[in-house]
Structures are given as C-alpha cells and as structure tokens.
Amino acid sequence: MTLTVGTSAAPAGDAILRRQRIRESAARTYARSFPIVPVRANGMTVEGADGRRYLDCLSGAGTLALGHNHPVVLEAIRRTLDSGAPLHLLDLATAEKDDFTTALFESLPEKFAAKARIHFCGPAGADAVEAALKLMQTATGRRGALAFTGAYHGMTAGALAVTGNTAVKAPLPSAGEVTRLPYPYAYRCPFGLGGERGAELAAAYTERLLDDPSGGVLPAAAMILEPVQGEGGVVPAPDGWLREMRRITAERGIPLIVDEVQTGVGRTGRMWAVEHSGIEPDAMVLSKAIGGSLPLAVVVYREEYDSWRPGAHTGTFRGNTLAMAAGAATLRHIAANGLAARAETVGARLAARLDGARGRLPVIGDVRGRGLMLGVELVDPAGESDSCGARPANPGLAVRVREACLARGLIVELGGRHDAVLRLLPPLTITDEQADAVLERLCEAIEFAMREPAAAG
C-alpha cells in the first residue's frame, strides 16, 4: 500500500483550519472528524493542502454518486454555463428543469412515475421531508405522524420530530405528535429475537397498536420510513417488513412516505431502494445524489395528494439550474452504465470480505447494508452478549478506528445508536483496485486501534 504522507499540514492549510475553529459555529461536525483542508478531488480521491491523498468513503454523505468532479457532471455544468441559461428563477419553467424532471421520472419505478407529481423544495433533504409531511397533513386533514426508532430525516423542526436520535431532539420543543414504532434491527432487535421473527413481531406490533382503540394513537397524516437507515447505523429493512408496512398503511388510508435521500440513485444496488421490495409508496423524498453533487431536493408523490394551494410550501432556492443539469446527467449516466448493478456487486464483495475478517478482528460485531451503503458495527468482544448474541457497542474504539483510517489515507464516518458503526459510502464508480485498498486500510486501522490502548499504556 502506497501513501503520500506529509510531515505536517501546509502553512496555508493550518491557517485555514485555525480560522475555521475561530469563526465557524460549535455545531460543525465533519470538520471535527477530518481536520484536513481539501484542495483538489477527482473520482474517489481527495488531496489535502498538505499534499496527502485520501480515498473518500464518505462521498458527501452519499451525495457524490459519481465521485468528485466526474467528467459527465462537469460537462453538464459547463454546457449550462456556456449556454447563458438563467441560474436562478425560483420555480419558473426552464428547459433544464423540464429535462431533469424527465430524467428523474424515467428512473423511477414505472407504475409510480405514471401518475406522479413533483415539488421542488429548498436545497436540503430536510426541507423535502417538511414538504412531504405538510403535503400529507393537507391531503388528509390529520396532524400526527408515524416514524421509527433509529430514524434520521433531517434537522429542521418537522424532520427532527420524526427523527429517532434523542440527543439532537432533547434541547428543542416538539413539532407535533409522533408515534414511534420499532424498526427491525436484526443485530440489536428491539424484541430480543432478531432475524425474520423480529421483523414479523415489529410488523404485528405496528398493526395492533394502530387498531387498538385504547392504544393512544390518533389517525396519522403519514408514515415515514427509510428503506435503509443511514445515520441510524446502516440498518436495512427486510423486504417483507416493507411490504407489510405498505399493506398496513394502505388498508388504513395512511399515506406512506419513503425517505430515499441517502438510499437513492443506485446506492443500494437498485436505482431506488424501494425496488428491492417492490412497494409503491405514496411519496418519495429525494435529495443528495439527484443534484449530481449540487444542492437539490424534491418530493415526488401520487397525483391524488396534490391538494395544497399555491405557495403552501415555497423556498427561494427551488430553481437551481446547475443542479438540475448535473442531476439529469448523473441519472442518465448511472442508468446507461449499469452503475446500480455494479454497486450491488462491489458492495456484496466488500461485505463478504469484511464479514470474513471477523475471525481475526473480533471487534467487528456485525457487517450489514445494501449495495455501496455498508456498515461495520464495532463492539467490545469481552462484553456480555445480549439475547441476540450482540456484544456491547464500542464507540471509543470506533473513534480510534476513524482516526487510524484517516492516518492511512481513508475517510470513513461513524453512525448508529452509539456512534459505533463505521459507515462506508464510496462512489458508485469505485474500481476493484480502490475497493481492495479500502479493505486493506480499514482492516489495518481496526487492527491498530485494537492494539492502541495496550501500546499507549
């Protein structure tokens, strides 16, 4: 393994990091995990101001489906700039918006797209979540929502209300009544069963709770879920459970919103994660990769719910012309080159090899995910197992592994209930050679972090 290693950050990089610490808010996150100053990036490779190069397995939290500065994306942006097209037009019709909408609808499940409407939101996925919830409240006349343990839907008020992480919710007032339901998590099953039986029980609990006249749950405006929980620790929902949620909501007239902000655009091995289960939601929330690396967020929903009045959900930056051009090019390139299927193949190989390393790396408790959305949960192998055989989460080790990865030229981030899950979100364009390098560096980092406490003592 060859790394370009600098002895210290370049003076300019040091100054930039110092000014960032002084001037930016205490809420900054990734900047704390990765104290580097990227100056160039291409594909999966990021180069810092100190001359070091890193393989990027964060990809803008899944935004960079084609990696950094892909030629198809750059060409779409340059073409749009050279054309003289207006870069900002609120929600007016443009050729670029029309082309993006066509490309997006062509990529969606055919039956869903045939009778769908699209709403362009503010540039972040959280705003699209807000729009979807407001839309269903308007259509149904109800206010409550059904959401799941482990969920993450954004940091604005409504999106935060349906998010599961109590640490980020506690300081803020409630944004409406939300009923929290169990999400199937095989490794740490909320019922202590795991596997198919745990998922079956989660579905049965949901159905009985909604039908219980003394269950305390008012008729909901919507159910919102992620087909794979990303920030929640890369927890994929079983296809059978997703089909049960669709049946349960359909039979009770509850709109189903599927949050594909992180799972969409080929990430899980299908263009859209709902395609694994075959369910047809009432609305899909889309952002991140749909903008081809630029800010863009939309809600696509069944036309029967299009009942809100003009101006019911607006935002100044709904008309990001460059993002629409880059997004359309990205969607078509992924479809034309079979990159979703490629993600499924490479992801399965990565998962199998990581799972196979558990014998020599006993701190790996679980390896899971779909396509190129993978999670490696780190545990204390000496801790007591729970009823499903899971050892206690080891967040301290996870932090040391992340640091050791960075030292070896690999960018990975953490997630999960205790921030003990290493999350891998490489671009769909990852090569076999890069995949091998990711595995090598990650396993080296885990081995090093396992030894570090004893070495430090």
Tab-separated table of N, CA and C in Angstrom, residues 29-35 54 58 378 395-415 419 421-423 441-442 445-446 448-449 452:
chain	number	residue	atom	x	y	z
A	29	THR	N	-19.540	19.493	12.305
A	29	THR	CA	-19.400	18.066	12.609
A	29	THR	C	-18.246	17.421	11.856
A	30	TYR	N	-18.382	17.291	10.554
A	30	TYR	CA	-17.360	16.585	9.776
A	30	TYR	C	-15.997	17.259	9.915
A	31	ALA	N	-15.995	18.577	10.092
A	31	ALA	CA	-14.729	19.291	10.246
A	31	ALA	C	-13.982	18.852	11.494
A	32	ARG	N	-14.711	18.387	12.505
A	32	ARG	CA	-14.061	17.880	13.718
A	32	ARG	C	-13.453	16.498	13.474
A	33	SER	N	-14.155	15.691	12.681
A	33	SER	CA	-13.679	14.333	12.424
A	33	SER	C	-12.505	14.296	11.468
A	34	PHE	N	-12.470	15.251	10.540
A	34	PHE	CA	-11.460	15.225	9.472
A	34	PHE	C	-10.769	16.587	9.398
A	35	PRO	N	-9.745	16.805	10.233
A	35	PRO	CA	-9.050	18.088	10.252
A	35	PRO	C	-8.103	18.235	9.066
A	54	TYR	N	-6.360	10.937	-0.024
A	54	TYR	CA	-7.290	10.106	0.736
A	54	TYR	C	-8.297	9.458	-0.204
A	58	LEU	N	-16.866	8.685	2.259
A	58	LEU	CA	-17.988	9.465	2.782
A	58	LEU	C	-18.823	10.022	1.631
A	378	LEU	N	-18.802	-1.931	15.508
A	378	LEU	CA	-17.695	-2.316	16.376
A	378	LEU	C	-18.181	-2.527	17.800
A	395	PRO	N	-18.037	2.647	21.114
A	395	PRO	CA	-17.834	3.924	20.421
A	395	PRO	C	-16.421	4.472	20.538
A	396	GLY	N	-15.750	4.226	21.665
A	396	GLY	CA	-14.375	4.700	21.808
A	396	GLY	C	-13.460	4.071	20.769
A	397	LEU	N	-13.617	2.777	20.557
A	397	LEU	CA	-12.832	2.095	19.529
A	397	LEU	C	-13.153	2.656	18.148
A	398	ALA	N	-14.429	2.929	17.898
A	398	ALA	CA	-14.827	3.449	16.589
A	398	ALA	C	-14.133	4.769	16.291
A	399	VAL	N	-14.035	5.640	17.282
A	399	VAL	CA	-13.334	6.913	17.093
A	399	VAL	C	-11.868	6.669	16.763
A	400	ARG	N	-11.244	5.736	17.458
A	400	ARG	CA	-9.827	5.434	17.192
A	400	ARG	C	-9.647	4.837	15.798
A	401	VAL	N	-10.608	4.025	15.375
A	401	VAL	CA	-10.520	3.446	14.026
A	401	VAL	C	-10.656	4.537	12.971
A	402	ARG	N	-11.597	5.447	13.181
A	402	ARG	CA	-11.761	6.544	12.217
A	402	ARG	C	-10.475	7.350	12.098
A	403	GLU	N	-9.837	7.639	13.235
A	403	GLU	CA	-8.582	8.385	13.216
A	403	GLU	C	-7.474	7.589	12.534
A	404	ALA	N	-7.423	6.289	12.808
A	404	ALA	CA	-6.405	5.439	12.193
A	404	ALA	C	-6.635	5.309	10.689
A	405	CYS	N	-7.904	5.300	10.276
A	405	CYS	CA	-8.215	5.284	8.842
A	405	CYS	C	-7.690	6.548	8.171
A	406	LEU	N	-7.944	7.697	8.796
A	406	LEU	CA	-7.503	8.963	8.214
A	406	LEU	C	-5.987	8.990	8.086
A	407	ALA	N	-5.306	8.467	9.088
A	407	ALA	CA	-3.840	8.422	9.040
A	407	ALA	C	-3.338	7.536	7.912
A	408	ARG	N	-4.159	6.600	7.473
A	408	ARG	CA	-3.799	5.689	6.384
A	408	ARG	C	-4.396	6.113	5.049
A	409	GLY	N	-4.961	7.309	4.997
A	409	GLY	CA	-5.490	7.820	3.737
A	409	GLY	C	-6.866	7.302	3.392
A	410	LEU	N	-7.718	7.133	4.390
A	410	LEU	CA	-9.073	6.642	4.156
A	410	LEU	C	-10.048	7.465	4.988
A	411	ILE	N	-11.068	8.003	4.338
A	411	ILE	CA	-12.095	8.789	5.018
A	411	ILE	C	-13.331	7.934	5.212
A	412	VAL	N	-13.667	7.651	6.465
A	412	VAL	CA	-14.907	6.962	6.818
A	412	VAL	C	-15.535	7.721	7.980
A	413	GLU	N	-16.860	7.664	8.069
A	413	GLU	CA	-17.555	8.345	9.157
A	413	GLU	C	-18.301	7.337	10.014
A	414	LEU	N	-18.759	7.803	11.168
A	414	LEU	CA	-19.442	6.948	12.133
A	414	LEU	C	-20.943	7.225	12.145
A	415	GLY	N	-21.694	6.283	12.662
A	415	GLY	CA	-23.130	6.441	12.828
A	415	GLY	C	-23.629	5.380	13.783
A	419	ASP	N	-22.815	5.689	17.909
A	419	ASP	CA	-21.706	6.123	17.046
A	419	ASP	C	-20.599	5.081	17.018
A	421	VAL	N	-20.687	2.548	14.589
A	421	VAL	CA	-20.777	1.895	13.282
A	421	VAL	C	-19.937	2.678	12.274
A	422	LEU	N	-18.973	1.995	11.663
A	422	LEU	CA	-18.201	2.583	10.571
A	422	LEU	C	-19.064	2.541	9.317
A	423	ARG	N	-19.285	3.707	8.710
A	423	ARG	CA	-20.171	3.788	7.542
A	423	ARG	C	-19.342	3.954	6.278
A	441	ARG	N	-6.842	-0.831	4.072
A	441	ARG	CA	-6.630	0.273	5.007
A	441	ARG	C	-7.580	0.176	6.198
A	442	LEU	N	-8.811	-0.214	5.933
A	442	LEU	CA	-9.771	-0.319	7.022
A	442	LEU	C	-9.374	-1.415	8.005
A	445	ALA	N	-6.442	-0.351	10.040
A	445	ALA	CA	-6.839	0.632	11.046
A	445	ALA	C	-7.516	-0.038	12.229
A	446	ILE	N	-8.347	-1.026	11.976
A	446	ILE	CA	-9.010	-1.737	13.070
A	446	ILE	C	-7.987	-2.488	13.905
A	448	PHE	N	-4.833	-1.785	14.273
A	448	PHE	CA	-4.054	-0.809	15.022
A	448	PHE	C	-4.840	-0.304	16.233
A	449	ALA	N	-6.121	0.038	16.021
A	449	ALA	CA	-6.943	0.581	17.108
A	449	ALA	C	-7.194	-0.450	18.199
A	452	GLU	N	-4.047	-0.239	20.265
A	452	GLU	CA	-3.637	1.076	20.745
A	452	GLU	C	-3.704	1.249	22.268
